[in-house]
XYZ file of C-alpha atoms in Angstrom:
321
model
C 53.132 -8.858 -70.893
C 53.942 -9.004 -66.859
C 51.301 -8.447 -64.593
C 52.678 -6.985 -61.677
C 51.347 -8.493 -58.357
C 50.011 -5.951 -55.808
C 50.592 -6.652 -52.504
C 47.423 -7.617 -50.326
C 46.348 -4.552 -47.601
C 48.014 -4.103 -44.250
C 45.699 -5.819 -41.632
C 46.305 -4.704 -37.728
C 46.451 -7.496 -34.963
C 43.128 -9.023 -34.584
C 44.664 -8.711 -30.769
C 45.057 -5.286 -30.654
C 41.924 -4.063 -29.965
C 41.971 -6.510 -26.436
C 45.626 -5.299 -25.685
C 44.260 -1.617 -25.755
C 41.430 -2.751 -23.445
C 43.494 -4.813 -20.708
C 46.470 -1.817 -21.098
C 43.606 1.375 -20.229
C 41.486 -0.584 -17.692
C 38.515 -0.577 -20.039
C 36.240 -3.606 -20.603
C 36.103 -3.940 -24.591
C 32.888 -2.494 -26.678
C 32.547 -0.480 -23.559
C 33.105 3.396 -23.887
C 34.505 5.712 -21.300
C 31.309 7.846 -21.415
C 29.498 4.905 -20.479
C 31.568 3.888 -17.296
C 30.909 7.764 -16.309
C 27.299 7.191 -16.883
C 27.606 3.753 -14.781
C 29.629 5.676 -11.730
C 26.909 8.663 -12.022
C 23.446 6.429 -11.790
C 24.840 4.297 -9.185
C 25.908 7.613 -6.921
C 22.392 8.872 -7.512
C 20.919 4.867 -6.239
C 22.814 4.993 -3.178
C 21.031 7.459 -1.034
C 17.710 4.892 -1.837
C 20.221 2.175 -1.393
C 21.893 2.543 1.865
C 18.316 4.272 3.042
C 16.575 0.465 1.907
C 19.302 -1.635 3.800
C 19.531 0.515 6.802
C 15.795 1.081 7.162
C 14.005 -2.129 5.708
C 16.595 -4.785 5.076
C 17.924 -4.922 7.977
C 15.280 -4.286 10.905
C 13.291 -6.878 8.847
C 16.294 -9.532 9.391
C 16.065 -8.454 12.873
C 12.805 -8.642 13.405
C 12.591 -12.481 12.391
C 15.928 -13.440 14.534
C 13.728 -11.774 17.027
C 10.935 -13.762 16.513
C 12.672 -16.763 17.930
C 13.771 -15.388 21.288
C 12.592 -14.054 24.507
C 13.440 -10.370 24.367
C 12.431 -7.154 26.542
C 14.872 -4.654 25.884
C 16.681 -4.725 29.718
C 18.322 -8.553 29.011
C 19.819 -10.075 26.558
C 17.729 -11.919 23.741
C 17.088 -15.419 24.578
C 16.551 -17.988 22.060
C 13.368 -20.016 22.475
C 12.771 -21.361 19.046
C 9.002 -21.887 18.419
C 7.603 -20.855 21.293
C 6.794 -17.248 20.144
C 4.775 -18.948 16.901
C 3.301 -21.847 19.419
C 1.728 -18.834 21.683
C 0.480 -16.697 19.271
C -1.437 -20.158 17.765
C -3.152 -20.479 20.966
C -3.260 -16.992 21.545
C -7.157 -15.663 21.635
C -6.349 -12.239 21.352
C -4.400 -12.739 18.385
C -7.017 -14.342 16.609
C -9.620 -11.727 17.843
C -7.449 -8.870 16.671
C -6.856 -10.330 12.694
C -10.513 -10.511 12.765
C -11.393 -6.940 13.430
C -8.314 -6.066 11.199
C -10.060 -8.399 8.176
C -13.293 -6.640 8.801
C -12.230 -3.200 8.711
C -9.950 -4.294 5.364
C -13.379 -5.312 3.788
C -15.100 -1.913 4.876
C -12.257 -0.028 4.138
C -11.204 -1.600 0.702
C -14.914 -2.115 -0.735
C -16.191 1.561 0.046
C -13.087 2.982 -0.668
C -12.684 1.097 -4.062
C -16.116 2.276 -5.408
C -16.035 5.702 -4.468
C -12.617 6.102 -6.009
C -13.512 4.756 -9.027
C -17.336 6.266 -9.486
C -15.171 9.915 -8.644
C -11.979 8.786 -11.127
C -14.935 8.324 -13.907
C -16.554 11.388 -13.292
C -13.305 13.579 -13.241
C -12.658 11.815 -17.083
C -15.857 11.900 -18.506
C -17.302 15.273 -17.465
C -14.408 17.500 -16.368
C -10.538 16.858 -16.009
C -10.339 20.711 -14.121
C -6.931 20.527 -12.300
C -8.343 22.710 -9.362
C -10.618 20.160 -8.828
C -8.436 17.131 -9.042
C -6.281 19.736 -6.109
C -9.856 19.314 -4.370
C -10.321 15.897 -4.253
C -6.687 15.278 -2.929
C -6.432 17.743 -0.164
C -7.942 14.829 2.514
C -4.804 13.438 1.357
C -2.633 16.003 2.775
C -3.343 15.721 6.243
C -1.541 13.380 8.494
C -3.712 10.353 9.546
C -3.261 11.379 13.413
C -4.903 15.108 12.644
C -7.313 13.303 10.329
C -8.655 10.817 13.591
C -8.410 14.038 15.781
C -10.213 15.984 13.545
C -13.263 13.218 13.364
C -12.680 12.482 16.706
C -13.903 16.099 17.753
C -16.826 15.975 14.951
C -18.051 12.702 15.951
C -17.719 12.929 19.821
C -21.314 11.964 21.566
C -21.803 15.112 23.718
C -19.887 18.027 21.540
C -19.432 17.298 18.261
C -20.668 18.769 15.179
C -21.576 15.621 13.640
C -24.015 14.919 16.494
C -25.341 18.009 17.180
C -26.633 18.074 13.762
C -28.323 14.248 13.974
C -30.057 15.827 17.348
C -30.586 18.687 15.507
C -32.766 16.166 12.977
C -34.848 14.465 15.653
C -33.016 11.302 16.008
C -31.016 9.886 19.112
C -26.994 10.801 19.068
C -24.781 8.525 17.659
C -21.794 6.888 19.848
C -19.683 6.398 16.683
C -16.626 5.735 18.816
C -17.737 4.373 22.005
C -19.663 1.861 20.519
C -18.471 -1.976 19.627
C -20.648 -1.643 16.219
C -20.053 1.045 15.047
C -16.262 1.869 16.269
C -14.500 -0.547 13.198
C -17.139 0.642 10.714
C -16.334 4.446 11.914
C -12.515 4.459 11.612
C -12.796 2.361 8.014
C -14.960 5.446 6.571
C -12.637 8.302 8.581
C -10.013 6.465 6.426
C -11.802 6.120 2.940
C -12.147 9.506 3.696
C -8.767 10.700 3.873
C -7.425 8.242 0.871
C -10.402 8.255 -1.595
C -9.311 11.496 -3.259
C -5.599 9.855 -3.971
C -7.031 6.414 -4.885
C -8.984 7.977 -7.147
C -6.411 10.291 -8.797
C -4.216 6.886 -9.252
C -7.235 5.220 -11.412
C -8.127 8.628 -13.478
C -4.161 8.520 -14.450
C -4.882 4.455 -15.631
C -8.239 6.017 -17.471
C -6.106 8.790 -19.148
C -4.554 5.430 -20.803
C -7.604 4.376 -22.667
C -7.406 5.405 -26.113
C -10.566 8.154 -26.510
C -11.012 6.148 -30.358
C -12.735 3.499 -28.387
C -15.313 5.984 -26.618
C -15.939 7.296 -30.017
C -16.310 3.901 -31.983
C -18.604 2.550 -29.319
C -20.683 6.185 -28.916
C -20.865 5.911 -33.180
C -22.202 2.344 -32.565
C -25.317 3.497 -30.033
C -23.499 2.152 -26.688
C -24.584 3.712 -23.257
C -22.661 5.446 -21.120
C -23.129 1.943 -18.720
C -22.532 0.033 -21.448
C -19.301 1.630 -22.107
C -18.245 1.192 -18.529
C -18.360 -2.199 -18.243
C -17.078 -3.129 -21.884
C -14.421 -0.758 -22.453
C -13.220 1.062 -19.168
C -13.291 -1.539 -16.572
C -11.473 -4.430 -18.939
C -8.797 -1.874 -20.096
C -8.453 -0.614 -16.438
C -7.821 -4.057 -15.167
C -3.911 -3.519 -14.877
C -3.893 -0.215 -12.806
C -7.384 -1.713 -10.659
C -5.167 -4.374 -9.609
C -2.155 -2.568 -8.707
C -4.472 0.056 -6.804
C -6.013 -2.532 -4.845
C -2.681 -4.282 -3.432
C -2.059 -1.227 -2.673
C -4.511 -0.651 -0.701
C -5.052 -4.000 1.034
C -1.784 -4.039 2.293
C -2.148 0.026 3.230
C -5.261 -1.439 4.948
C -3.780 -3.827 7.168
C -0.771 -1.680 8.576
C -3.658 0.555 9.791
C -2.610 2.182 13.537
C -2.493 5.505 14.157
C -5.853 6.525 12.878
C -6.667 3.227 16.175
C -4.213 5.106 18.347
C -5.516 8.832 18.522
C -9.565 7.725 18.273
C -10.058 4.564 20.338
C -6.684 3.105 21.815
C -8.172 -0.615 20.799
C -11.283 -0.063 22.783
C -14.319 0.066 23.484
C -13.489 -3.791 24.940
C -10.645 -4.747 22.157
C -13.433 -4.138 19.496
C -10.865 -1.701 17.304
C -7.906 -3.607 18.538
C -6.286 -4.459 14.794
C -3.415 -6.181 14.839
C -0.641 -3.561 14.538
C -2.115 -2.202 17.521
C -1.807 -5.350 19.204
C 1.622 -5.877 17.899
C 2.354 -2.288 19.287
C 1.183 -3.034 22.836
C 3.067 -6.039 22.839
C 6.071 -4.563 22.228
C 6.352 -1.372 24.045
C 3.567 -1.586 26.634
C 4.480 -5.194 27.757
C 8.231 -5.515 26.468
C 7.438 -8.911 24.924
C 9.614 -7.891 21.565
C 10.036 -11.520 20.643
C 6.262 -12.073 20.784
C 5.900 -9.184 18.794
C 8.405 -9.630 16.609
C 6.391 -13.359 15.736
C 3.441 -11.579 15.207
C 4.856 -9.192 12.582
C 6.282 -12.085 10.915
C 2.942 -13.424 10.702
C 1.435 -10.707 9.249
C 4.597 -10.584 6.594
C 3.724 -13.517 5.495
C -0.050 -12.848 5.523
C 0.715 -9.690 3.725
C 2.755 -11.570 1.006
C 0.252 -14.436 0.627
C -2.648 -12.137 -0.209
C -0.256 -9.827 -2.884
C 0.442 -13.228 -4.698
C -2.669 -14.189 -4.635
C -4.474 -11.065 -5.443
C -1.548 -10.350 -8.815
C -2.480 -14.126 -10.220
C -5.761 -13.679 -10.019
C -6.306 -10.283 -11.020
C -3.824 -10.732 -14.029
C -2.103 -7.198 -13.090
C 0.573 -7.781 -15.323
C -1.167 -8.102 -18.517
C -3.338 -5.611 -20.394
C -6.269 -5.636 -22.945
C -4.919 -2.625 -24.728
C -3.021 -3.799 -28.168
């Protein structure tokens, strides 16, 4: 009996799925749809794109070039090397200036930091109304120049609100503005004011995070309220804390126009932070290269303390399992 041999299957060209690549343009295992998809999301970057090269990139790159040459706007710059870094060193008013900024960081950053958090707790634990999250942002809203106008008015010596009602109590009117103590410590609380309510909204979202089970567990165990604060929420808010309060440092030390529309740097340089400084460098004395060193310094200030601050805060780790 013959056994009649079948012939073994057809098999294309392990080649041919490459020659159908290289002859439509396509690279292989990747679809049409997703080169559309590709072409789409990079049309919708580069609006943010162009915007970060034009606006950022490049005026930063400019900025340190500038750094190392004599520059006023009506000449051409003029490269000096280190002698914009070597002046600043020696410069008194430099140093004075990132010491009132530091101080009115700490004010700002501390008070600001536990009011946002005591106000995030209290909008989770007793009410999470949205009208009154809308509240507690509206400070938000305004502009930081109508915000120092605004307290400007209240707090003024002879007409304002603010100290017609401490006269109104007995006790002697308050220069809040005109005065070297109390002018840093002033302008750090107008601020808290205007940025608590968002600071806060930014740590109730991180509390929204923390699984209720744990509240519960803890509650069913006989833990406090304070207990339950400083074993569950802070640990687990850790992550978003730290984020929040880079944030905000680096928010803090930009500070200028809330300088600009309340005290102009005065009374005797005692609210002149260092953007200010920078600013009057720049366009009240044309000394752009001076200026320009200065920023740098405060770049690299800026990106010293955000290091820093992520390492030891751990902001990219989390508790939660």
């Amino acid at each position: 009996m013959t056994i009649a041999s079948s012939s073994p299957p057809s098999r294309l060209p392990t080649g041919g799925a490459a020659e159908a690549s290289s002859r439509t343009g396509t690279p292989q295992g990747v679809s049409g749809e997703d080169r559309g998809d590709g072409r789409l999301a990079a049309l919708f970057i580069a609006p943010a794109l162009l915007g970060f090269l034009v606006f950022l990139l490049w005026p930063t790159l400019r900025g340190i070039y500038l750094s190392f040459t004599r520059f006023n706007l009506l000449t051409p710059a003029e490269w000096v090397g280190l002698d914009n870094y070597v002046r600043m060193v020696n410069d008194p008013i430099f140093w004075d200036s990132l010491g009132v900024t530091v101080e009115y960081v700490a004010i700002n950053i501390g008070v600001q930091t536990l009011a946002a958090l005591a106000m995030a707790v209290l909008l989770q634990r007793l009410t999470q109304s949205a009208m009154l999250r809308g509240i507690v942002l509206t400070p938000y809203l305004m502009s930081n120049v109508v915000a120092g106008l605004v307290w400007l008015w209240i707090l003024d010596t002879q007409l304002g609100i603010g100290n017609e009602i401490i006269s109104g109590l007995g006790v002697d009117r308050v220069p809040f503005l005109a005065d070297e103590t109390w002018a840093i410590p002033t302008i750090a609380l107008i601020n808290v004011w205007r940025h608590v309510g968002y600071t806060a909204l930014l740590l109730f979202a991180g509390l929204q995070a923390i699984p209720n089970d744990m509240y519960e567990a803890a509650r069913v165990d006989g833990a406090s309220e304070w207990r339950m604060f400083w074993r569950i929420t802070m640990p687990l808010l850790r992550p978003v804390l730290a984020v929040v309060l880079i944030m905000t440092v680096i928010g803090s030390f930009q500070v200028f126009d809330t300088v600009a529309v309340t005290t102009a740097g005065g009374p005797a340089n005692a609210t002149n932070v260092l953007q200010y400084y920078i600013y009057g460098s720049a366009f009240g004395r044309f000394q752009f290269g001076y200026a320009s060193a200065m920023s740098v310094a405060l770049l690299v200030v800026l990106s010293a303390i955000t290091i820093l601050q992520y390492r030891l805060t751990r902001a990219g780790r989390t508790d939660l399992g």
